[in-house]
mmCIF file of C-alpha atoms and ligand atoms in Angstrom:
data_model
loop_
_atom_site.group_PDB
_atom_site.id
_atom_site.type_symbol
_atom_site.label_atom_id
_atom_site.label_comp_id
_atom_site.label_asym_id
_atom_site.label_seq_id
_atom_site.Cartn_x
_atom_site.Cartn_y
_atom_site.Cartn_z
ATOM 1 C CA UNK A 1 0.000 0.000 0.000
ATOM 2 C CA UNK A 2 1.414 3.326 -1.062
ATOM 3 C CA UNK A 3 0.231 6.320 0.885
ATOM 4 C CA UNK A 4 1.322 9.468 2.628
ATOM 5 C CA UNK A 5 3.271 9.333 5.814
ATOM 6 C CA UNK A 6 1.763 11.864 8.134
ATOM 7 C CA UNK A 7 2.636 13.150 11.508
ATOM 8 C CA UNK A 8 -0.814 13.529 12.939
ATOM 9 C CA UNK A 9 -1.884 16.700 14.666
ATOM 10 C CA UNK A 10 -2.320 16.238 18.408
ATOM 11 C CA UNK A 11 -5.711 14.983 19.499
ATOM 12 C CA UNK A 12 -7.738 17.744 21.137
ATOM 13 C CA UNK A 13 -7.993 17.566 24.910
ATOM 14 C CA UNK A 14 -11.608 16.864 25.835
ATOM 15 C CA UNK A 15 -13.490 16.339 29.072
ATOM 16 C CA UNK A 16 -12.731 12.633 28.785
ATOM 17 C CA UNK A 17 -9.017 13.210 29.047
ATOM 18 C CA UNK A 18 -6.778 10.349 27.923
ATOM 19 C CA UNK A 19 -5.666 7.729 30.404
ATOM 20 C CA UNK A 20 -2.584 5.578 30.639
ATOM 21 C CA UNK A 21 -2.718 1.810 30.218
ATOM 22 C CA UNK A 22 -2.852 1.608 34.015
ATOM 23 C CA UNK A 23 -6.005 3.717 33.936
ATOM 24 C CA UNK A 24 -4.363 6.904 35.237
ATOM 25 C CA UNK A 25 -5.393 10.143 33.571
ATOM 26 C CA UNK A 26 -2.359 11.384 31.663
ATOM 27 C CA UNK A 27 -2.542 14.739 33.397
ATOM 28 C CA UNK A 28 -2.522 13.162 36.861
ATOM 29 C CA UNK A 29 0.546 13.939 38.968
ATOM 30 C CA UNK A 30 1.499 10.255 38.754
ATOM 31 C CA UNK A 31 1.671 10.481 34.975
ATOM 32 C CA UNK A 32 4.921 11.423 33.239
ATOM 33 C CA UNK A 33 5.806 14.912 32.119
ATOM 34 C CA UNK A 34 5.653 15.501 28.388
ATOM 35 C CA UNK A 35 9.458 15.467 27.990
ATOM 36 C CA UNK A 36 11.493 12.906 29.930
ATOM 37 C CA UNK A 37 15.241 12.472 29.781
ATOM 38 C CA UNK A 38 16.769 9.138 30.746
ATOM 39 C CA UNK A 39 20.418 8.087 30.867
ATOM 40 C CA UNK A 40 21.317 4.423 30.436
ATOM 41 C CA UNK A 41 24.793 3.049 31.162
ATOM 42 C CA UNK A 42 25.890 -0.091 29.417
ATOM 43 C CA UNK A 43 28.321 -2.449 31.156
ATOM 44 C CA UNK A 44 31.998 -2.381 30.225
ATOM 45 C CA UNK A 45 32.420 -4.802 27.315
ATOM 46 C CA UNK A 46 34.711 -7.813 27.780
ATOM 47 C CA UNK A 47 37.152 -6.107 25.417
ATOM 48 C CA UNK A 48 37.185 -2.965 27.546
ATOM 49 C CA UNK A 49 37.736 -5.067 30.661
ATOM 50 C CA UNK A 50 40.599 -6.895 28.933
ATOM 51 C CA UNK A 51 42.161 -3.574 27.986
ATOM 52 C CA UNK A 52 42.068 -2.534 31.624
ATOM 53 C CA UNK A 53 39.566 0.293 31.136
ATOM 54 C CA UNK A 54 38.410 2.026 34.256
ATOM 55 C CA UNK A 55 34.981 3.321 35.242
ATOM 56 C CA UNK A 56 35.040 7.036 34.465
ATOM 57 C CA UNK A 57 31.374 7.768 35.112
ATOM 58 C CA UNK A 58 28.822 5.958 37.230
ATOM 59 C CA UNK A 59 25.203 6.244 38.331
ATOM 60 C CA UNK A 60 24.319 7.204 41.878
ATOM 61 C CA UNK A 61 20.524 7.265 42.139
ATOM 62 C CA UNK A 62 19.257 9.725 39.543
ATOM 63 C CA UNK A 63 22.555 11.549 39.419
ATOM 64 C CA UNK A 64 25.727 10.693 37.540
ATOM 65 C CA UNK A 65 29.156 11.145 39.012
ATOM 66 C CA UNK A 66 32.544 11.495 37.335
ATOM 67 C CA UNK A 67 34.957 9.377 39.291
ATOM 68 C CA UNK A 68 38.253 10.116 37.611
ATOM 69 C CA UNK A 69 38.802 13.724 38.610
ATOM 70 C CA UNK A 70 39.447 15.225 41.977
ATOM 71 C CA UNK A 71 36.787 17.829 41.379
ATOM 72 C CA UNK A 72 33.784 15.603 40.767
ATOM 73 C CA UNK A 73 30.810 16.741 38.725
ATOM 74 C CA UNK A 74 27.353 15.280 39.098
ATOM 75 C CA UNK A 75 24.422 15.628 36.709
ATOM 76 C CA UNK A 76 20.816 14.890 37.568
ATOM 77 C CA UNK A 77 18.194 13.505 35.172
ATOM 78 C CA UNK A 78 14.635 12.250 35.312
ATOM 79 C CA UNK A 79 15.921 8.693 35.429
ATOM 80 C CA UNK A 80 19.331 7.063 35.387
ATOM 81 C CA UNK A 81 19.891 3.349 34.822
ATOM 82 C CA UNK A 82 23.054 1.477 35.623
ATOM 83 C CA UNK A 83 24.704 -1.368 33.715
ATOM 84 C CA UNK A 84 22.596 -4.149 35.239
ATOM 85 C CA UNK A 85 19.199 -2.639 34.350
ATOM 86 C CA UNK A 86 17.315 -4.663 31.734
ATOM 87 C CA UNK A 87 15.817 -3.140 28.594
ATOM 88 C CA UNK A 88 12.407 -4.297 29.852
ATOM 89 C CA UNK A 89 12.879 -2.067 32.890
ATOM 90 C CA UNK A 90 14.033 0.867 30.754
ATOM 91 C CA UNK A 91 10.950 0.303 28.578
ATOM 92 C CA UNK A 92 8.580 0.355 31.562
ATOM 93 C CA UNK A 93 10.134 3.564 32.899
ATOM 94 C CA UNK A 94 10.855 5.511 29.718
ATOM 95 C CA UNK A 95 8.637 4.138 26.925
ATOM 96 C CA UNK A 96 5.438 2.530 28.209
ATOM 97 C CA UNK A 97 3.677 5.831 28.914
ATOM 98 C CA UNK A 98 4.560 7.041 25.411
ATOM 99 C CA UNK A 99 3.233 3.852 23.812
ATOM 100 C CA UNK A 100 -0.025 3.780 25.777
ATOM 101 C CA UNK A 101 -0.484 7.509 25.130
ATOM 102 C CA UNK A 102 -0.054 6.945 21.389
ATOM 103 C CA UNK A 103 -2.723 4.224 21.468
ATOM 104 C CA UNK A 104 -5.018 6.807 23.071
ATOM 105 C CA UNK A 105 -4.425 9.449 20.429
ATOM 106 C CA UNK A 106 -1.398 11.339 21.784
ATOM 107 C CA UNK A 107 1.623 11.537 19.482
ATOM 108 C CA UNK A 108 4.755 10.026 20.967
ATOM 109 C CA UNK A 109 8.442 10.085 20.081
ATOM 110 C CA UNK A 110 11.266 8.081 21.636
ATOM 111 C CA UNK A 111 14.902 8.800 20.762
ATOM 112 C CA UNK A 112 18.031 6.805 21.488
ATOM 113 C CA UNK A 113 20.974 9.236 21.537
ATOM 114 C CA UNK A 114 24.647 8.455 22.126
ATOM 115 C CA UNK A 115 28.005 7.693 20.541
ATOM 116 C CA UNK A 116 28.548 4.628 18.381
ATOM 117 C CA UNK A 117 28.628 1.437 20.476
ATOM 118 C CA UNK A 118 27.074 3.067 23.552
ATOM 119 C CA UNK A 119 23.914 0.906 23.263
ATOM 120 C CA UNK A 120 21.384 2.777 21.093
ATOM 121 C CA UNK A 121 20.513 -0.176 18.866
ATOM 122 C CA UNK A 122 20.629 -2.575 21.829
ATOM 123 C CA UNK A 123 18.064 -0.315 23.521
ATOM 124 C CA UNK A 124 15.785 0.322 20.511
ATOM 125 C CA UNK A 125 15.975 -2.983 18.597
ATOM 126 C CA UNK A 126 17.698 -5.421 20.960
ATOM 127 C CA UNK A 127 17.873 -9.084 20.027
ATOM 128 C CA UNK A 128 16.042 -12.359 20.710
ATOM 129 C CA UNK A 129 17.437 -12.595 24.232
ATOM 130 C CA UNK A 130 16.823 -8.974 25.121
ATOM 131 C CA UNK A 131 14.118 -7.430 22.912
ATOM 132 C CA UNK A 132 14.393 -3.677 22.498
ATOM 133 C CA UNK A 133 11.877 -0.872 22.838
ATOM 134 C CA UNK A 134 10.595 -1.281 19.253
ATOM 135 C CA UNK A 135 9.520 -4.952 19.573
ATOM 136 C CA UNK A 136 8.206 -4.350 23.106
ATOM 137 C CA UNK A 137 6.171 -1.353 21.910
ATOM 138 C CA UNK A 138 4.736 -3.223 18.933
ATOM 139 C CA UNK A 139 3.733 -6.132 21.176
ATOM 140 C CA UNK A 140 2.093 -3.759 23.682
ATOM 141 C CA UNK A 141 0.230 -1.930 20.915
ATOM 142 C CA UNK A 142 -1.445 -5.176 19.860
ATOM 143 C CA UNK A 143 -2.148 -6.124 23.493
ATOM 144 C CA UNK A 144 -3.840 -2.761 24.060
ATOM 145 C CA UNK A 145 -6.024 -3.412 20.988
ATOM 146 C CA UNK A 146 -7.084 -6.761 22.527
ATOM 147 C CA UNK A 147 -7.906 -5.031 25.794
ATOM 148 C CA UNK A 148 -9.944 -2.227 24.183
ATOM 149 C CA UNK A 149 -13.025 -3.930 22.705
ATOM 150 C CA UNK A 150 -14.977 -0.675 22.437
ATOM 151 C CA UNK A 151 -12.636 0.773 19.808
ATOM 152 C CA UNK A 152 -11.548 -0.351 16.388
ATOM 153 C CA UNK A 153 -7.909 0.129 15.436
ATOM 154 C CA UNK A 154 -5.920 0.265 12.249
ATOM 155 C CA UNK A 155 -2.114 0.159 12.567
ATOM 156 C CA UNK A 156 0.274 1.103 9.799
ATOM 157 C CA UNK A 157 4.060 1.180 9.840
ATOM 158 C CA UNK A 158 6.710 3.024 7.897
ATOM 159 C CA UNK A 159 10.460 2.834 8.255
ATOM 160 C CA UNK A 160 12.880 5.417 6.933
ATOM 161 C CA UNK A 161 16.467 6.518 7.152
ATOM 162 C CA UNK A 162 17.939 10.012 7.072
ATOM 163 C CA UNK A 163 21.476 9.962 5.709
ATOM 164 C CA UNK A 164 23.278 13.236 4.914
ATOM 165 C CA UNK A 165 19.953 15.067 5.147
ATOM 166 C CA UNK A 166 18.425 12.749 2.514
ATOM 167 C CA UNK A 167 15.278 10.777 3.420
ATOM 168 C CA UNK A 168 15.187 7.182 2.116
ATOM 169 C CA UNK A 169 12.334 4.704 2.459
ATOM 170 C CA UNK A 170 13.557 1.451 4.013
ATOM 171 C CA UNK A 171 10.342 -0.392 3.094
ATOM 172 C CA UNK A 172 10.694 0.516 -0.577
ATOM 173 C CA UNK A 173 14.136 0.503 -2.232
ATOM 174 C CA UNK A 174 12.983 2.860 -4.978
ATOM 175 C CA UNK A 175 11.799 5.442 -2.452
ATOM 176 C CA UNK A 176 14.992 7.520 -2.349
ATOM 177 C CA UNK A 177 15.518 11.184 -1.591
ATOM 178 C CA UNK A 178 11.894 11.750 -0.588
ATOM 179 C CA UNK A 179 10.548 15.215 0.053
ATOM 180 C CA UNK A 180 9.091 16.449 3.304
ATOM 181 C CA UNK A 181 5.942 18.432 2.647
ATOM 182 C CA UNK A 182 3.419 20.254 4.732
ATOM 183 C CA UNK A 183 -0.288 20.820 4.518
ATOM 184 C CA UNK A 184 -2.927 21.986 6.953
ATOM 185 C CA UNK A 185 -2.609 18.821 9.017
ATOM 186 C CA UNK A 186 1.138 19.020 9.377
ATOM 187 C CA UNK A 187 4.351 17.644 7.871
ATOM 188 C CA UNK A 188 4.606 14.367 5.955
ATOM 189 C CA UNK A 189 7.040 12.468 3.769
ATOM 190 C CA UNK A 190 5.751 12.441 0.231
ATOM 191 C CA UNK A 191 5.426 8.992 -1.343
ATOM 192 C CA UNK A 192 6.614 6.938 1.605
ATOM 193 C CA UNK A 193 5.316 3.397 1.830
ATOM 194 C CA UNK A 194 3.053 2.581 4.736
ATOM 195 C CA UNK A 195 2.038 -1.011 5.398
ATOM 196 C CA UNK A 196 -1.009 -2.056 7.364
ATOM 197 C CA UNK A 197 0.134 -4.519 10.029
ATOM 198 C CA UNK A 198 -1.998 -7.255 11.549
ATOM 199 C CA UNK A 199 0.342 -8.779 14.137
ATOM 200 C CA UNK A 200 3.548 -7.991 16.017
ATOM 201 C CA UNK A 201 5.416 -10.579 13.942
ATOM 202 C CA UNK A 202 4.248 -8.898 10.741
ATOM 203 C CA UNK A 203 5.496 -5.483 11.916
ATOM 204 C CA UNK A 204 8.850 -6.893 13.000
ATOM 205 C CA UNK A 205 9.331 -8.749 9.717
ATOM 206 C CA UNK A 206 8.956 -5.414 7.909
ATOM 207 C CA UNK A 207 11.712 -3.911 10.053
ATOM 208 C CA UNK A 208 13.959 -6.874 9.311
ATOM 209 C CA UNK A 209 13.313 -6.389 5.584
ATOM 210 C CA UNK A 210 14.031 -2.669 5.962
ATOM 211 C CA UNK A 211 17.366 -3.420 7.626
ATOM 212 C CA UNK A 212 18.276 -5.484 4.547
ATOM 213 C CA UNK A 213 17.720 -2.420 2.397
ATOM 214 C CA UNK A 214 20.185 -0.510 4.523
ATOM 215 C CA UNK A 215 22.832 -3.063 3.541
ATOM 216 C CA UNK A 216 22.492 -2.287 -0.159
ATOM 217 C CA UNK A 217 25.483 -0.409 -1.490
ATOM 218 C CA UNK A 218 27.232 -0.415 1.847
ATOM 219 C CA UNK A 219 30.570 -2.110 2.338
ATOM 220 C CA UNK A 220 30.531 -1.455 6.057
ATOM 221 C CA UNK A 221 27.108 -1.801 7.605
ATOM 222 C CA UNK A 222 28.189 -0.732 11.077
ATOM 223 C CA UNK A 223 29.788 2.401 9.750
ATOM 224 C CA UNK A 224 26.715 3.293 7.728
ATOM 225 C CA UNK A 225 24.359 2.521 10.595
ATOM 226 C CA UNK A 226 26.276 4.862 12.850
ATOM 227 C CA UNK A 227 25.985 7.663 10.290
ATOM 228 C CA UNK A 228 22.251 7.706 9.716
ATOM 229 C CA UNK A 229 19.105 8.226 11.757
ATOM 230 C CA UNK A 230 16.371 5.602 11.402
ATOM 231 C CA UNK A 231 12.742 6.318 12.210
ATOM 232 C CA UNK A 232 10.222 3.548 12.705
ATOM 233 C CA UNK A 233 6.715 4.995 12.792
ATOM 234 C CA UNK A 234 3.546 3.285 13.948
ATOM 235 C CA UNK A 235 0.486 5.223 12.781
ATOM 236 C CA UNK A 236 -2.553 4.474 14.898
ATOM 237 C CA UNK A 237 -6.039 5.152 13.674
ATOM 238 C CA UNK A 238 -8.918 4.327 15.974
ATOM 239 C CA UNK A 239 -12.633 4.907 16.226
ATOM 240 C CA UNK A 240 -15.379 3.818 18.598
ATOM 241 C CA UNK A 241 -17.247 0.740 17.435
ATOM 242 C CA UNK A 242 -20.929 -0.057 17.740
ATOM 243 C CA UNK A 243 -24.052 1.641 16.391
ATOM 244 C CA UNK A 244 -24.215 4.434 18.976
ATOM 245 C CA UNK A 245 -20.819 5.689 17.889
ATOM 246 C CA UNK A 246 -21.860 6.875 14.442
ATOM 247 C CA UNK A 247 -20.508 10.292 13.625
ATOM 248 C CA UNK A 248 -17.839 10.184 16.332
ATOM 249 C CA UNK A 249 -14.412 11.322 15.232
ATOM 250 C CA UNK A 250 -11.633 9.024 14.158
ATOM 251 C CA UNK A 251 -8.441 9.515 16.212
ATOM 252 C CA UNK A 252 -5.023 9.602 14.517
ATOM 253 C CA UNK A 253 -1.708 9.500 16.295
ATOM 254 C CA UNK A 254 1.851 8.487 15.635
ATOM 255 C CA UNK A 255 4.502 6.717 17.618
ATOM 256 C CA UNK A 256 8.022 7.456 16.312
ATOM 257 C CA UNK A 257 10.838 5.191 17.506
ATOM 258 C CA UNK A 258 14.216 6.591 16.554
ATOM 259 C CA UNK A 259 17.730 5.175 16.540
ATOM 260 C CA UNK A 260 19.876 8.287 16.022
ATOM 261 C CA UNK A 261 23.222 8.530 14.249
ATOM 262 C CA UNK A 262 26.293 8.274 16.496
ATOM 263 C CA UNK A 263 26.845 11.568 18.301
ATOM 264 C CA UNK A 264 30.654 11.345 18.372
ATOM 265 C CA UNK A 265 32.386 14.518 17.390
ATOM 266 C CA UNK A 266 33.672 14.574 13.821
ATOM 267 C CA UNK A 267 36.702 16.798 14.384
ATOM 268 C CA UNK A 268 39.167 13.962 13.904
ATOM 269 C CA UNK A 269 37.708 12.908 10.549
ATOM 270 C CA UNK A 270 40.204 13.222 7.732
ATOM 271 C CA UNK A 271 38.307 12.384 4.558
ATOM 272 C CA UNK A 272 35.903 14.816 2.945
ATOM 273 C CA UNK A 273 33.047 12.293 2.903
ATOM 274 C CA UNK A 274 33.353 11.580 6.627
ATOM 275 C CA UNK A 275 33.620 15.267 7.443
ATOM 276 C CA UNK A 276 30.501 15.995 5.410
ATOM 277 C CA UNK A 277 28.571 13.192 7.151
ATOM 278 C CA UNK A 278 29.805 14.451 10.488
ATOM 279 C CA UNK A 279 28.725 18.002 9.870
ATOM 280 C CA UNK A 280 25.214 16.895 8.813
ATOM 281 C CA UNK A 281 24.952 14.706 11.923
ATOM 282 C CA UNK A 282 26.215 17.473 14.210
ATOM 283 C CA UNK A 283 23.787 19.944 12.730
ATOM 284 C CA UNK A 284 20.756 17.671 13.057
ATOM 285 C CA UNK A 285 21.608 16.552 16.613
ATOM 286 C CA UNK A 286 22.300 20.131 17.651
ATOM 287 C CA UNK A 287 18.933 21.173 16.230
ATOM 288 C CA UNK A 288 17.260 18.258 17.991
ATOM 289 C CA UNK A 289 18.801 19.354 21.303
ATOM 290 C CA UNK A 290 17.579 22.917 20.783
ATOM 291 C CA UNK A 291 14.089 21.756 19.823
ATOM 292 C CA UNK A 292 13.729 19.437 22.845
ATOM 293 C CA UNK A 293 15.062 22.084 25.202
ATOM 294 C CA UNK A 294 12.513 24.584 23.841
ATOM 295 C CA UNK A 295 9.739 22.022 24.266
ATOM 296 C CA UNK A 296 10.911 21.479 27.852
ATOM 297 C CA UNK A 297 10.659 25.232 28.461
ATOM 298 C CA UNK A 298 7.085 25.146 27.248
ATOM 299 C CA UNK A 299 7.121 28.877 26.520
ATOM 300 C CA UNK A 300 9.407 28.947 23.532
ATOM 301 C CA UNK A 301 8.322 31.273 20.760
ATOM 302 C CA UNK A 302 10.591 30.116 17.962
ATOM 303 C CA UNK A 303 11.295 26.377 17.778
ATOM 304 C CA UNK A 304 13.738 25.734 14.876
ATOM 305 C CA UNK A 305 12.024 22.622 13.451
ATOM 306 C CA UNK A 306 13.037 23.637 9.929
ATOM 307 C CA UNK A 307 16.762 23.532 10.632
ATOM 308 C CA UNK A 308 17.054 19.769 10.020
ATOM 309 C CA UNK A 309 15.145 17.038 8.186
ATOM 310 C CA UNK A 310 14.847 15.053 11.410
ATOM 311 C CA UNK A 311 13.060 17.765 13.378
ATOM 312 C CA UNK A 312 11.140 18.940 10.323
ATOM 313 C CA UNK A 313 9.539 15.579 9.716
ATOM 314 C CA UNK A 314 8.794 15.130 13.420
ATOM 315 C CA UNK A 315 7.415 18.647 13.774
ATOM 316 C CA UNK A 316 3.752 17.720 14.211
ATOM 317 C CA UNK A 317 4.560 14.899 16.633
ATOM 318 C CA UNK A 318 6.870 17.006 18.763
ATOM 319 C CA UNK A 319 4.741 20.101 18.965
ATOM 320 C CA UNK A 320 1.429 20.266 20.767
ATOM 321 C CA UNK A 321 0.787 17.820 23.553
ATOM 322 C CA UNK A 322 2.969 14.980 22.305
ATOM 323 C CA UNK A 323 5.122 12.843 24.585
ATOM 324 C CA UNK A 324 8.881 12.912 24.075
ATOM 325 C CA UNK A 325 11.275 10.464 25.691
ATOM 326 C CA UNK A 326 14.989 11.011 25.142
ATOM 327 C CA UNK A 327 17.091 8.012 26.143
ATOM 328 C CA UNK A 328 20.801 8.810 26.222
ATOM 329 C CA UNK A 329 23.073 5.771 26.164
ATOM 330 C CA UNK A 330 26.577 5.970 27.591
ATOM 331 C CA UNK A 331 29.526 3.743 28.355
ATOM 332 C CA UNK A 332 31.326 4.025 31.688
ATOM 333 C CA UNK A 333 34.711 3.344 30.009
ATOM 334 C CA UNK A 334 37.527 5.781 30.695
ATOM 335 C CA UNK A 335 38.654 5.838 27.052
ATOM 336 C CA UNK A 336 35.259 7.315 26.131
ATOM 337 C CA UNK A 337 35.114 9.675 29.044
ATOM 338 C CA UNK A 338 34.960 12.917 27.059
ATOM 339 C CA UNK A 339 32.314 11.626 24.642
ATOM 340 C CA UNK A 340 30.263 10.437 27.613
ATOM 341 C CA UNK A 341 30.591 13.909 29.061
ATOM 342 C CA UNK A 342 29.303 15.383 25.777
ATOM 343 C CA UNK A 343 26.268 13.058 25.858
ATOM 344 C CA UNK A 344 25.532 14.019 29.458
ATOM 345 C CA UNK A 345 25.774 17.701 28.548
ATOM 346 C CA UNK A 346 23.387 17.157 25.636
ATOM 347 C CA UNK A 347 20.911 15.400 27.936
ATOM 348 C CA UNK A 348 21.292 18.145 30.500
ATOM 349 C CA UNK A 349 20.663 20.851 27.909
ATOM 350 C CA UNK A 350 17.540 19.014 26.707
ATOM 351 C CA UNK A 351 16.114 19.212 30.184
ATOM 352 C CA UNK A 352 17.453 21.812 32.536
ATOM 353 C CA UNK A 353 17.639 19.877 35.762
ATOM 354 C CA UNK A 354 20.021 21.601 38.137
ATOM 355 C CA UNK A 355 23.664 20.500 38.077
ATOM 356 C CA UNK A 356 25.215 19.969 41.455
ATOM 357 C CA UNK A 357 28.945 20.295 41.895
ATOM 358 C CA UNK A 358 30.015 17.691 44.381
ATOM 359 C CA UNK A 359 33.406 18.187 45.976
ATOM 360 C CA UNK A 360 35.378 15.012 46.707
ATOM 361 C CA UNK A 361 32.328 12.802 46.808
HETATM 362 P P1 ADP B 1 25.132 1.664 19.167
HETATM 363 O O1 ADP B 1 23.879 1.287 18.466
HETATM 364 O O2 ADP B 1 24.973 2.815 20.095
HETATM 365 O O3 ADP B 1 26.273 1.870 18.221
HETATM 366 P P2 ADP B 1 25.012 -1.034 20.189
HETATM 367 O O4 ADP B 1 23.608 -1.031 20.672
HETATM 368 O O5 ADP B 1 25.273 -1.717 18.899
HETATM 369 O O6 ADP B 1 25.571 0.452 20.122
HETATM 370 O O7 ADP B 1 25.899 -1.621 21.368
HETATM 371 C C1 ADP B 1 27.282 -1.954 21.206
HETATM 372 C C2 ADP B 1 27.546 -3.306 21.882
HETATM 373 O O8 ADP B 1 27.323 -3.226 23.287
HETATM 374 C C3 ADP B 1 26.637 -4.404 21.361
HETATM 375 O O9 ADP B 1 27.375 -5.591 21.307
HETATM 376 C C4 ADP B 1 25.554 -4.490 22.424
HETATM 377 O O10 ADP B 1 24.978 -5.772 22.474
HETATM 378 C C5 ADP B 1 26.314 -4.148 23.704
HETATM 379 N N1 ADP B 1 25.433 -3.462 24.662
HETATM 380 C C6 ADP B 1 24.955 -2.203 24.539
HETATM 381 N N2 ADP B 1 24.204 -1.863 25.601
HETATM 382 C C7 ADP B 1 24.196 -2.928 26.427
HETATM 383 C C8 ADP B 1 23.592 -3.197 27.708
HETATM 384 N N3 ADP B 1 22.837 -2.274 28.333
HETATM 385 N N4 ADP B 1 23.802 -4.413 28.259
HETATM 386 C C9 ADP B 1 24.570 -5.331 27.625
HETATM 387 N N5 ADP B 1 25.162 -5.136 26.426
HETATM 388 C C10 ADP B 1 24.986 -3.956 25.826
HETATM 389 MG MG1 MG B 2 23.565 1.220 16.389
#
């Protein structure tokens, strides 16, 4: 099925305000804020242990401490998870409210941000042993449908990649260099393929096929995957069922699950191609940081959505009452200490939670 990929406008807030899967109204104090920032540490890899790497940063409650300097710095976030936390736990804390909100008509966006090999793909996609946020979200979406007999749902998926500011359709190899357009309902990618999905397995098989398309023309898949953003979008359409519901509005919402390009700085890059990739990545991640920080403020007048393809195509989902969850993945390893610091600063800028300077902690 060929159709337009649309970032739905936020559902209007009515007297029957939306509720979480647990039955809590989303505006209850127990419910999450609209922007949450989470930091997830991965364990040291066996290679890092072999190389004698030390722990440069570690989690202490919801703060993070730098252990290698006399003058320790600590950052605080909404949630911090250490190396033994499972992806299931990260999902429950940082993704479930976004997924259940999306099923109730509230746009949701989850980002994994961090340097290459910090755990973004492990967190978003995972593997058989440790499924990531995408398979867990897809499974929950279908469970919510089962548990909501008074509504009828239609789920569609699309999967795209942004490489050097070019949008490519991963579900359709001929869908290259697609345009982002805007109409009264918001921004959309022109000509992107959207597939109706009938089961979690069906949705996941489309992702697997999309990953194959990323291989085409690439001699080094890992390198390419660290240089592009991928966006998996679940579009949810629902309407009340039964005779009494005639004339009631159909609800549209989107859940965007995003594995960002590696955030490592590109200063050391020597070839022109790598430098160009790096500058596009820096620009789009910088814009993303500015956009999220303005959304956090809630009173921003000018949000620079147009400054990158990534934020432009997410504009409708991010503005309004949408949920945003930024998951920053980091490694504790001392050799990556400065890059970890950059990720923590990015996360901090996205959500201005007060920094505490801790002397000799
Ligand atoms: P990225 O996508 O950020 O480049 P990956 O997700 O591919 O990084 O992670 C790099 C390696 O570290 C992979 O082998 C992955 O399985 C492992 N890894 C990442 N995060 C964790 C974690 N939280 N627990 C265990 N292993 C992890
Ligand atoms: Mg990856």
